[in-house]
Structures are given as C-alpha cells and as structure tokens.
Short mmCIF file of C-alpha atoms in Angstrom, two decimals:
data_model
loop_
_atom_site.label_atom_id
_atom_site.label_comp_id
_atom_site.label_asym_id
_atom_site.label_seq_id
_atom_site.Cartn_x
_atom_site.Cartn_y
_atom_site.Cartn_z
CA MET L 199 21.03 26.98 13.89
CA ALA L 200 16.98 27.28 14.07
CA ASN L 201 14.61 29.80 15.44
CA GLY L 202 11.97 28.29 17.37
CA ASN L 203 10.19 25.46 15.28
CA GLN L 204 11.74 26.30 12.30
CA THR L 205 14.78 25.08 10.35
CA VAL L 206 17.11 27.90 8.85
CA VAL L 207 17.90 27.15 5.22
CA TYR L 208 21.51 28.83 4.60
CA VAL L 209 22.19 30.51 1.19
CA SER L 210 25.06 27.79 0.76
CA GLU L 211 22.50 25.11 0.99
CA GLN L 212 20.18 26.75 -1.26
CA VAL L 213 23.04 26.97 -4.14
CA VAL L 214 23.57 23.12 -3.69
CA VAL L 215 20.21 22.07 -3.80
CA LEU L 216 19.33 24.50 -6.82
CA PHE L 217 22.45 22.85 -8.72
CA THR L 218 21.25 19.41 -8.07
CA CYS L 219 17.56 20.70 -9.09
CA ALA L 220 19.15 21.79 -12.32
CA LEU L 221 21.14 18.44 -12.96
CA SER L 222 17.87 16.50 -12.57
CA PHE L 223 16.11 19.15 -14.86
CA LEU L 224 18.61 18.19 -17.49
CA GLY L 225 19.04 14.51 -16.65
CA SER L 226 15.02 14.17 -17.22
CA SER L 227 15.00 15.87 -20.09
CA LEU L 228 17.82 14.19 -21.69
CA ILE L 229 16.11 10.94 -21.17
CA ILE L 230 12.60 12.16 -22.63
CA LEU L 231 14.48 13.86 -25.57
CA THR L 232 16.37 10.38 -26.45
CA PHE L 233 12.99 8.64 -26.30
CA ILE L 234 11.42 10.96 -28.57
CA ILE L 235 14.19 11.53 -31.10
CA TRP L 236 15.06 7.71 -31.64
CA SER L 237 12.18 5.65 -32.54
CA ASP L 238 14.09 2.39 -31.90
CA LEU L 239 14.68 3.01 -28.59
CA ARG L 240 10.64 3.01 -27.56
CA THR L 241 10.57 -0.33 -25.81
CA THR L 242 8.16 -0.77 -23.01
CA PRO L 243 10.81 -0.55 -20.25
CA ARG L 244 12.23 2.84 -21.55
CA LYS L 245 8.78 4.29 -21.73
CA LEU L 246 8.10 3.58 -18.23
CA LEU L 247 11.77 5.09 -17.50
CA VAL L 248 10.25 8.12 -19.43
CA TYR L 249 7.03 8.30 -17.28
CA LEU L 250 9.64 8.12 -14.22
CA SER L 251 11.67 11.09 -15.75
CA VAL L 252 8.43 13.10 -16.15
CA SER L 253 7.84 12.80 -12.46
CA ASP L 254 11.44 13.58 -11.72
CA TRP L 255 11.22 16.68 -13.97
CA LEU L 256 8.18 18.31 -12.25
CA SER L 257 9.86 17.39 -8.71
CA ALA L 258 12.83 19.11 -9.95
CA VAL L 259 11.15 22.18 -11.08
CA SER L 260 9.00 22.41 -8.12
CA TYR L 261 12.00 21.79 -5.55
CA ALA L 262 13.92 24.27 -7.15
CA PHE L 263 11.13 26.97 -7.01
CA GLY L 264 10.61 26.16 -3.21
CA VAL L 265 14.39 26.07 -2.53
CA TRP L 266 14.65 29.51 -4.29
CA LYS L 267 11.90 31.10 -2.56
CA VAL L 268 12.30 29.41 0.84
CA PHE L 269 8.41 30.01 1.93
CA ARG L 270 7.92 31.45 5.27
CA THR L 271 3.87 31.56 5.04
CA ASP L 272 1.09 29.75 3.81
CA SER L 273 0.88 31.75 0.59
CA LEU L 274 -1.04 30.41 -2.70
CA ASP L 275 2.43 29.64 -4.32
CA CYS L 276 3.53 27.86 -1.48
CA VAL L 277 0.26 25.65 -1.47
CA VAL L 278 0.70 25.12 -5.31
CA GLN L 279 4.40 24.36 -5.29
CA GLY L 280 3.73 21.81 -2.18
CA ALA L 281 0.91 20.14 -4.28
CA ILE L 282 3.09 19.75 -7.32
CA SER L 283 5.93 18.44 -5.57
CA THR L 284 3.78 15.94 -3.44
CA PHE L 285 2.17 14.59 -6.42
CA ALA L 286 5.49 14.38 -8.52
CA ASN L 287 7.64 12.99 -5.70
CA THR L 288 4.89 10.28 -4.72
CA SER L 289 4.30 9.42 -8.44
CA SER L 290 8.19 8.93 -8.73
CA PHE L 291 8.35 6.46 -5.99
CA PHE L 292 5.37 4.55 -7.64
CA TRP L 293 7.05 4.38 -11.18
CA THR L 294 10.29 3.24 -9.62
CA VAL L 295 8.68 0.22 -8.17
CA ALA L 296 6.49 -0.26 -11.43
CA ILE L 297 9.90 -0.60 -13.52
CA ALA L 298 11.22 -3.14 -10.98
CA VAL L 299 8.01 -5.13 -11.08
CA TYR L 300 7.80 -5.11 -14.87
CA LEU L 301 11.49 -6.44 -15.19
CA TYR L 302 10.44 -8.96 -12.60
CA VAL L 303 7.72 -10.35 -14.67
CA PHE L 304 9.51 -10.24 -17.81
CA ILE L 305 12.70 -11.55 -16.69
CA VAL L 306 11.99 -13.83 -13.92
CA ARG L 307 8.57 -15.00 -14.73
CA SER L 308 9.42 -14.76 -18.68
CA ASN L 309 6.11 -13.61 -19.65
CA GLN L 310 6.25 -10.69 -21.65
CA ARG L 311 2.49 -10.64 -22.45
CA VAL L 312 1.61 -10.22 -18.80
CA ALA L 313 4.26 -7.58 -18.30
CA ASP L 314 3.25 -5.37 -20.98
CA SER L 315 -0.64 -5.91 -19.75
CA LEU L 316 0.72 -4.39 -16.36
CA VAL L 317 1.39 -0.70 -17.88
CA LEU L 318 -2.20 0.42 -17.97
CA PHE L 319 -2.50 -0.71 -14.27
CA PHE L 320 1.01 1.28 -13.58
CA HIS L 321 -0.66 4.25 -15.18
CA ILE L 322 -3.84 4.01 -13.02
CA VAL L 323 -1.68 3.50 -9.93
CA SER L 324 1.23 5.69 -10.60
CA TRP L 325 -0.83 8.50 -11.44
CA GLY L 326 -4.21 8.13 -9.89
CA ILE L 327 -3.26 7.37 -6.19
CA PRO L 328 -0.52 10.39 -5.99
CA LEU L 329 -3.35 12.47 -7.49
CA ALA L 330 -5.92 11.40 -5.43
CA ILE L 331 -3.90 11.89 -2.06
CA THR L 332 -2.75 15.43 -3.04
CA VAL L 333 -6.29 16.59 -4.18
CA ALA L 334 -7.40 15.10 -0.76
CA ALA L 335 -4.54 16.72 0.88
CA VAL L 336 -5.12 20.32 -0.62
CA SER L 337 -8.91 20.16 -0.06
CA LEU L 338 -8.65 19.55 3.68
CA ASN L 339 -5.96 22.29 4.03
CA LYS L 340 -3.36 20.13 4.78
CA ILE L 341 -0.75 21.32 2.36
CA GLY L 342 1.26 24.52 3.46
CA TYR L 343 4.13 25.99 5.36
CA ASP L 344 6.24 23.14 7.03
CA ALA L 345 8.93 25.48 8.45
CA SER L 346 11.65 23.04 6.44
CA GLU L 347 11.25 20.81 9.25
CA VAL L 348 11.05 17.97 6.83
CA SER L 349 12.16 19.83 3.58
CA VAL L 350 14.65 22.45 2.38
CA GLY L 351 12.68 25.52 1.85
CA TRP L 352 9.76 24.01 -0.15
CA CYS L 353 6.16 23.42 1.06
CA TRP L 354 4.74 20.01 2.15
CA VAL L 355 2.28 19.24 4.83
CA LYS L 356 1.77 22.05 7.28
CA ILE L 357 3.65 21.74 10.21
CA HIS L 358 1.00 23.27 12.80
CA ALA L 359 -1.54 20.34 11.49
CA SER L 360 -2.66 18.22 14.56
CA ASP L 361 -2.58 15.05 12.15
CA ARG L 362 0.66 15.99 10.16
CA VAL L 363 2.17 12.69 10.90
CA LEU L 364 -0.80 11.06 9.27
CA TRP L 365 -0.67 13.10 6.27
CA MET L 366 3.22 12.90 6.03
CA LEU L 367 2.97 9.23 5.79
CA LEU L 368 0.00 9.37 3.47
CA THR L 369 1.63 12.15 1.05
CA GLY L 370 5.26 10.13 0.50
CA LYS L 371 6.60 8.39 3.59
CA ILE L 372 4.54 5.16 3.58
CA TRP L 373 5.40 4.82 -0.21
CA GLU L 374 9.05 5.72 0.50
CA PHE L 375 9.31 2.88 3.34
CA LEU L 376 7.40 0.40 0.86
CA ALA L 377 10.08 1.19 -1.84
CA TYR L 378 12.97 0.58 0.53
CA LEU L 379 11.45 -2.76 1.01
CA THR L 380 10.26 -3.77 -2.53
CA LEU L 381 13.08 -2.56 -4.61
CA PRO L 382 15.86 -4.51 -3.05
CA VAL L 383 13.95 -7.98 -3.08
CA LEU L 384 12.64 -7.57 -6.68
CA TYR L 385 16.18 -6.68 -8.14
CA ILE L 386 17.90 -9.37 -5.99
CA LEU L 387 15.49 -11.97 -7.47
CA ILE L 388 16.11 -10.59 -10.91
CA LYS L 389 19.91 -10.91 -10.13
CA ARG L 390 19.67 -14.40 -9.00
CA HIS L 391 17.47 -15.57 -12.13
CA ILE L 392 20.31 -14.15 -14.32
CA HIS L 393 22.98 -15.85 -12.67
CA ILE L 394 21.45 -18.96 -12.64
CA ALA L 395 20.37 -19.03 -16.08
CA HIS L 396 24.16 -17.72 -17.06
CA ALA L 397 25.47 -20.78 -15.13
CA ALA L 398 23.19 -23.29 -16.80
CA LEU L 399 24.75 -22.01 -20.22
CA SER L 400 28.31 -21.99 -19.06
CA GLU L 401 29.39 -24.88 -21.01
CA TYR L 402 28.20 -23.34 -24.16
CA ARG L 403 29.93 -19.98 -23.72
CA PRO L 404 33.40 -20.97 -25.54
CA ILE L 405 31.47 -21.19 -28.79
CA LEU L 406 29.48 -18.11 -28.56
CA PRO L 407 30.11 -15.35 -30.86
CA ASN L 408 31.37 -12.01 -29.71
CA ARG L 409 32.01 -13.43 -26.40
CA PRO L 410 34.06 -10.43 -24.94
CA GLN L 411 31.39 -7.80 -25.84
CA THR L 412 28.36 -10.05 -24.65
CA HIS L 413 30.46 -10.31 -21.41
CA SER L 414 30.71 -6.63 -21.24
CA PHE L 415 27.00 -5.64 -21.66
CA THR L 416 26.32 -8.31 -19.41
CA SER L 417 28.51 -7.14 -16.73
CA MET L 418 27.28 -3.77 -16.81
CA ALA L 419 23.40 -5.00 -16.66
CA ASP L 420 24.50 -6.75 -13.56
CA VAL L 421 26.22 -3.50 -12.15
CA LYS L 422 22.86 -1.70 -12.76
CA LEU L 423 20.66 -4.22 -11.03
CA THR L 424 22.96 -3.85 -8.08
CA LEU L 425 23.29 0.15 -8.21
CA ILE L 426 19.40 0.90 -8.90
CA PRO L 427 18.15 -0.09 -5.50
CA ILE L 428 21.46 0.86 -3.66
CA ILE L 429 21.30 4.62 -5.35
CA PHE L 430 17.74 4.98 -4.45
CA ILE L 431 18.22 4.27 -0.84
CA ALA L 432 21.24 6.36 -0.61
CA LEU L 433 19.45 9.15 -2.22
CA ARG L 434 16.17 9.06 0.04
CA ILE L 435 17.36 7.74 3.49
CA TRP L 436 18.30 11.48 4.31
CA SER L 437 14.83 12.51 4.38
CA THR L 438 13.71 9.50 6.16
CA VAL L 439 16.14 10.23 9.00
CA ARG L 440 14.80 13.49 9.36
CA PHE L 441 11.41 12.49 9.41
CA ILE L 442 12.38 10.00 12.23
CA LEU L 443 14.20 12.67 14.03
CA LEU L 444 11.02 14.91 13.78
CA LEU L 445 9.11 12.17 15.42
CA ALA L 446 11.65 11.69 18.01
CA ASP L 447 11.40 15.73 18.47
CA SER L 448 15.14 15.85 18.15
CA SER L 449 17.04 18.98 17.07
CA ALA L 450 19.58 17.09 15.09
CA ARG L 451 17.11 17.00 12.27
CA GLN L 452 18.15 20.83 11.79
CA HIS L 453 21.84 20.33 11.37
CA PRO L 454 23.04 21.79 8.17
CA VAL L 455 24.83 18.95 6.87
CA LEU L 456 21.61 16.52 7.17
CA VAL L 457 19.43 19.26 5.52
CA THR L 458 21.88 19.47 2.64
CA LEU L 459 22.20 15.90 2.35
CA HIS L 460 18.21 15.70 2.18
CA GLY L 461 17.99 18.57 -0.19
CA ILE L 462 20.64 16.75 -2.58
CA GLY L 463 18.95 13.39 -2.41
CA ASN L 464 15.36 14.51 -2.77
CA THR L 465 16.30 16.39 -5.91
CA SER L 466 18.85 14.03 -7.52
CA GLN L 467 16.76 11.29 -8.88
CA GLY L 468 16.42 12.43 -12.39
CA ALA L 469 20.17 13.03 -12.55
CA ALA L 470 20.96 9.54 -11.37
CA ASN L 471 18.60 8.00 -13.85
CA CYS L 472 20.19 10.10 -16.73
CA ILE L 473 23.60 8.70 -15.67
CA MET L 474 22.36 5.02 -15.16
CA PHE L 475 20.39 4.88 -18.30
CA VAL L 476 21.89 7.24 -20.80
CA LEU L 477 25.34 8.06 -19.97
CA LEU L 478 26.27 4.33 -18.83
CA THR L 479 24.40 2.91 -21.67
CA GLN L 480 26.64 2.34 -24.48
CA PRO L 481 24.28 2.33 -27.31
CA ILE L 482 22.75 5.80 -26.22
CA ARG L 483 26.23 7.02 -25.18
CA ALA L 484 27.53 6.20 -28.82
CA ARG L 485 24.74 8.10 -30.41
CA LEU L 486 24.95 10.98 -28.25
CA CYS L 487 28.76 11.40 -29.18
CA THR L 488 28.16 10.91 -32.41
CA SER L 489 25.48 13.66 -32.69
CA LEU L 490 27.86 16.06 -30.71
CA CYS L 491 30.58 15.35 -32.90
CA CYS L 492 28.56 16.07 -35.90
CA CYS L 493 27.38 19.17 -34.66
CA CYS L 494 31.05 20.40 -33.80
CA SER L 495 32.27 19.32 -37.21
CA LYS L 496 29.51 21.26 -39.00
CA CYS L 497 30.19 24.41 -36.85
CA ARG L 498 33.82 24.04 -37.62
CA ALA L 499 33.36 23.44 -41.32
CA GLU L 500 31.00 26.58 -41.59
CA GLY L 501 33.48 28.86 -39.59
CA GLN L 502 36.53 27.69 -41.88
CA HIS L 503 34.07 28.41 -44.77
CA SER L 504 33.18 32.05 -43.55
CA GLN L 505 37.16 32.50 -43.10
CA ASN L 506 38.14 31.47 -46.52
CA ASN L 507 35.49 33.51 -48.04
CA PRO L 508 35.53 37.00 -45.93
CA HIS L 509 34.59 39.37 -48.84
CA ARG L 510 31.86 37.03 -50.88
CA PRO L 511 29.85 39.29 -52.83
CA LEU L 512 26.18 39.47 -52.31
CA GLU L 513 23.70 38.37 -54.88
CA GLY L 514 23.60 40.81 -57.86
CA GLN L 515 26.80 42.73 -56.49
CA ASP L 516 29.85 43.22 -59.01
CA ALA L 517 32.63 41.24 -57.66
CA SER L 518 35.22 43.82 -58.75
CA THR L 519 33.46 46.46 -56.39
#
C-alpha cells in the first residue's frame, strides 16, 4: 500500500479524481458564464458565488495537474502547483464563509446596506489572507513535495519540514476547522429566522396569490440552506480525517478508499456549487434549457435546409449546369 513514508496513488484513484476535477472545472465555468451572459443575475449574492467559483476553478485546475503528474520531488512545477492550490483552496474557505455571513446579515439582521458594505471587506480577507499565507510559505521554502500523505498526488506543505504541522494548519486546516464551526451555526440561524417569519405570516397564506409556486420556491430555498453546510462538511471531512491520522502516525491514512474520498472531496466543490445554484435553481435551469433547445432547433433547421437543397448553385453559376 505504501512505500516508507509515502502514500501510493493508484491509477484508478487518479482517474476518479481527474474526473471530479473536470466536473468542478465545468461547474465553476458554468456559474461564471451564466453570470456574464445574463445581466439580471448580477446580484450581490451571485457575485460572491462567482468569486467562490473563481477559487474553485483554480483549485480544480491545480489539483488536476498535481493528480495527473503525481509529484515525486521538490521540483519547480511542484512548488508552483502547491502554491496555486494552497491559495485557491484557502480562498475557497473564506468565500464560502463570506457568503454565509452576507446572507445572515441580509436576512436575519435585515440590513442590506451593511451586507453590501461587507463585500469590500470580504475581498480583502478572502484574497489577501490566502495570498499572504501562500507568499510566506513559498518564501520560507515550506511548499513542496508532501509524499501524498495529506494529498492525492499534488504538492502542499513539505512532509520533511520540522514545523510541517504548523504550516498545514496555517495553509488550510485551521480555516477548514473554523468553516466547520461557522457554517452550520450561520445557516441554522438563517433557517430559524425564515421559519419564524413564515409562522408569523401563516394566517395570510390562504389569500396570497400563486401560493403553490411560492411554496415550491420556499421549500427549495429551505432545502439549500440545509444542504450547503452538510455538503461542505461531507466533501471536506476526508482530508481532515487524513490530517488527524497523520498527527496520530496511523497507517490508515494511506488506505486507498480514504485517499480516493479525499481526492473526490477536495476537488468536487465547484461541481457541488453548480448543482446547487445552477441546475437546482429553476429560473437559471429554465434559461439553460431554453438556450439548448434553441441551439438544437437551429442545428436541425440548418441540417434540414441543406438536405432540401443538396445542389444549390453557387453565386453566378448557371442553374441548368
């Protein structure tokens, strides 16, 4: 299973993790493209989601390169890949929490002005802190080959660094732990506030127009508020388990199943966000279906036109010829 202080990454694990990297790449790209194409979707929460998708896009690309290459030494491309994935992964944690904080202030505190004013602060923290940590780690020669002990082929904190645990915490794990604690609390408070508001308006529901559709949208929003922290923890917990097993010096961290789950979890955030906020969002899903149908109809019409006119003469050519 392992050779000394090195976790073996099997070809089957590479294939699975590369596939999830591709899904996250496509999912993050779709979120960004829908934001660019449809101007009426450019709300502040959707902007925050786009910034998160940029981080997830960088993570997917850098992780895919690392998994495909499976580094063996502290080469230059190992350090570059490790630096990019460290920055993108840490930034993703910050933007995920930033979205929860924004929704909490906007919904629970009912203060859109304060929520919008936090966006600049989110930029400073979510880009600035990961960048500062990454630059410091690279400058102090802490990023490099980690023998896949807490990764799946990609580079992170050097496994032979004497203070590797400290840098593993600074470059990801401490922010991951904080996200585990913060996200459930914020989304539970948001759900509680929404449920209290619905209960207060329950006596007016029979006279509200379009009640079934409104109830459907409300139910979907309630499901999303429940799933967001659950999906985040379900995806990220495997890397946390391997980190704890590394601290305990347990060989269980090298088990192929755990390594595969770690690879899938760390590279699936972009795909999960796309499913939640694009494919399961009815207005955006309807627009995508309409666009696809229009493209298919246009292609069929052009193909039928070509079949009906197989010998159409060129300009200036005699039709009889």
